[in-house]
Amino acid sequence: MPEPSQTPLEQHNIPLLERIDFVTVKLPFVHPFGTSVQTWTHKEALLLRLESGGYVAWSECVADPDPFYLSETTSTVRHIMRDFLLPLIEPGATIGEVMQKFRHVRGHEMAKATVENALLVWFALQRGVALHALLGWPAKKIMSGISIGLRDTQTELLDAVESAVAKKYHRVKMKIMKGKDVEWVRAVRERFPDLQLMVDANGDYTLDDAAHLQKLDAFALTMIEQPLSYSDIYQHALLQDRLRTPLCLDESLHTFDDVTTAIALDACRVINIKQGRVGGLLESIRIARYAMEHGIGVWSGGMDETGIGRAVNIHLQTADGFSLPGDTSETLNYFTEDIVEQPVVLDRHGFIDVPPGPGLGITVDPQLLMKYMIHSERVR
Ligand code: OSB
Ligand code: MG
């Protein structure tokens, strides 16, 4: 695969980073977030703060403190950033050169994305432009989507779907797992016949479950996300061959190369891009363009981020190729109180505005940051 030509964006020069801090915050969720792999009661997020020339750029790492979604954790990310990635940044180098050097570090996409995000936000602030404009796209209204975690009863699930429908979310995703699948989907579909509905299994099934998963074809789901292992692509292709419902990959895709493999094998017809999982915004944009050229739908996933990470996902969705509603829901769906001042809200048609202003268009509230901070470390 030839390397793409460097865009002007990749030629911005890196400043001397005067001050670098890692800050960890821990916020309680409004409702525990249940998946087939883990139930999270809190969002623990590692933040990176870069300061240079009077501009302060924040970014948020998508890793959890545990390795249950993917292998990176907040601790591995701190280690890789401190000991390997940050030392590769030389003042005067271009962002393209830095990202090229990052390829020397294998894997650790979430760590790479955290550093890249912060550098791009710093450039946007310094130039006085919004992040989406720095990336090359005009502002537009972003489609909304909600990811509803596993519930104890079908009644609770139906209540959660009902309030999402009332808010005009463009599509609803429900988590499934073995034992909470076909009948639970049937209950939702019977009550909401026209809803854009999809499911996410976070890898709970194997190919032996293909006949069982075929029962989901009856419910006009827009897609089934990551039914099989987090490390598989090939068996998803075998499964896709046996299903009418499009498959969507999440955990299995970490790089542009993974995406070309998945598309070549017809392992999925839709791609969930989490910018943190694929190593950052520039890789996300390359993937979205490639997918679009191959007729594959793309949407932005989420990791239950605080307002910092959610703003990044919103800016990214102005890019070409993001044709489907993503996992971008209102702040109040996650937290009663966030660390940023501007909450994400839906308008009466279910759309989300890109926060206006330079950089991410959001401001970190120093008092709330202190309130939820559990750790901080000055790196430079
Ligand atoms: O599989 O998409 C997932 C959250 C944490 C880990 C994995 C996943 C999710 C979500 C939440 O589904 C998406 C969001 O609302 O941010
Ligand atoms: Mg998923």
Coordinates of N, CA and C and ligand atoms in Angstrom, one line a residue, residues 69 147 173 175 198-202 225-226 248-251 272 274 277 299 301-303 327, ligand 2:
Y69 N -11.6 -3.9 27.5 CA -12.1 -3.6 26.2 C -11.0 -3.9 25.2
S147 N -25.7 4.7 22.8 CA -25.3 3.3 23.1 C -25.9 3.0 24.5
K173 N -28.3 2.1 19.7 CA -27.5 0.8 19.8 C -27.8 0.2 21.2
K175 N -26.6 -2.9 23.8 CA -25.6 -4.0 24.0 C -26.3 -5.3 24.1
M198 N -29.5 -1.0 16.3 CA -28.3 -1.9 16.0 C -27.9 -2.5 17.4
V199 N -27.1 -3.6 17.3 CA -26.6 -4.2 18.5 C -25.1 -4.3 18.5
D200 N -24.5 -4.4 19.7 CA -23.1 -4.5 19.9 C -22.8 -5.6 20.9
A201 N -22.1 -6.6 20.5 CA -21.8 -7.8 21.4 C -20.5 -7.8 22.0
N202 N -19.6 -6.8 21.6 CA -18.2 -6.8 22.2 C -17.6 -8.1 22.2
E225 N -22.6 -5.1 15.6 CA -21.2 -4.7 15.9 C -20.5 -5.8 16.6
Q226 N -19.3 -6.1 16.2 CA -18.3 -7.0 16.8 C -18.9 -8.2 17.5
C248 N -20.5 -4.9 11.6 CA -19.6 -3.7 11.8 C -18.5 -4.1 12.7
L249 N -17.3 -3.7 12.4 CA -16.1 -4.1 13.3 C -15.7 -2.9 14.1
D250 N -15.4 -3.2 15.4 CA -14.9 -2.2 16.3 C -13.5 -2.6 16.8
E251 N -13.5 -3.5 17.8 CA -12.3 -3.9 18.5 C -11.2 -4.5 17.5
N272 N -16.8 1.0 12.6 CA -16.8 2.0 13.7 C -15.4 2.5 13.9
K274 N -13.1 4.6 16.1 CA -12.8 5.3 17.4 C -11.4 5.9 17.1
R277 N -8.7 4.4 19.1 CA -8.4 3.0 18.9 C -7.5 2.8 17.6
W299 N -18.9 5.3 10.9 CA -19.4 6.2 12.0 C -18.4 6.3 13.1
G301 N -17.3 5.9 16.7 CA -17.6 5.3 18.0 C -17.3 6.2 19.2
G302 N -17.5 5.8 20.4 CA -17.2 6.6 21.5 C -16.7 5.6 22.6
M303 N -16.1 6.2 23.6 CA -15.6 5.4 24.8 C -16.1 6.1 26.1
D327 N -21.7 7.0 18.0 CA -22.1 6.9 19.4 C -21.7 8.2 20.1
Ligands
MG2 MG -18.3 -1.5 20.2

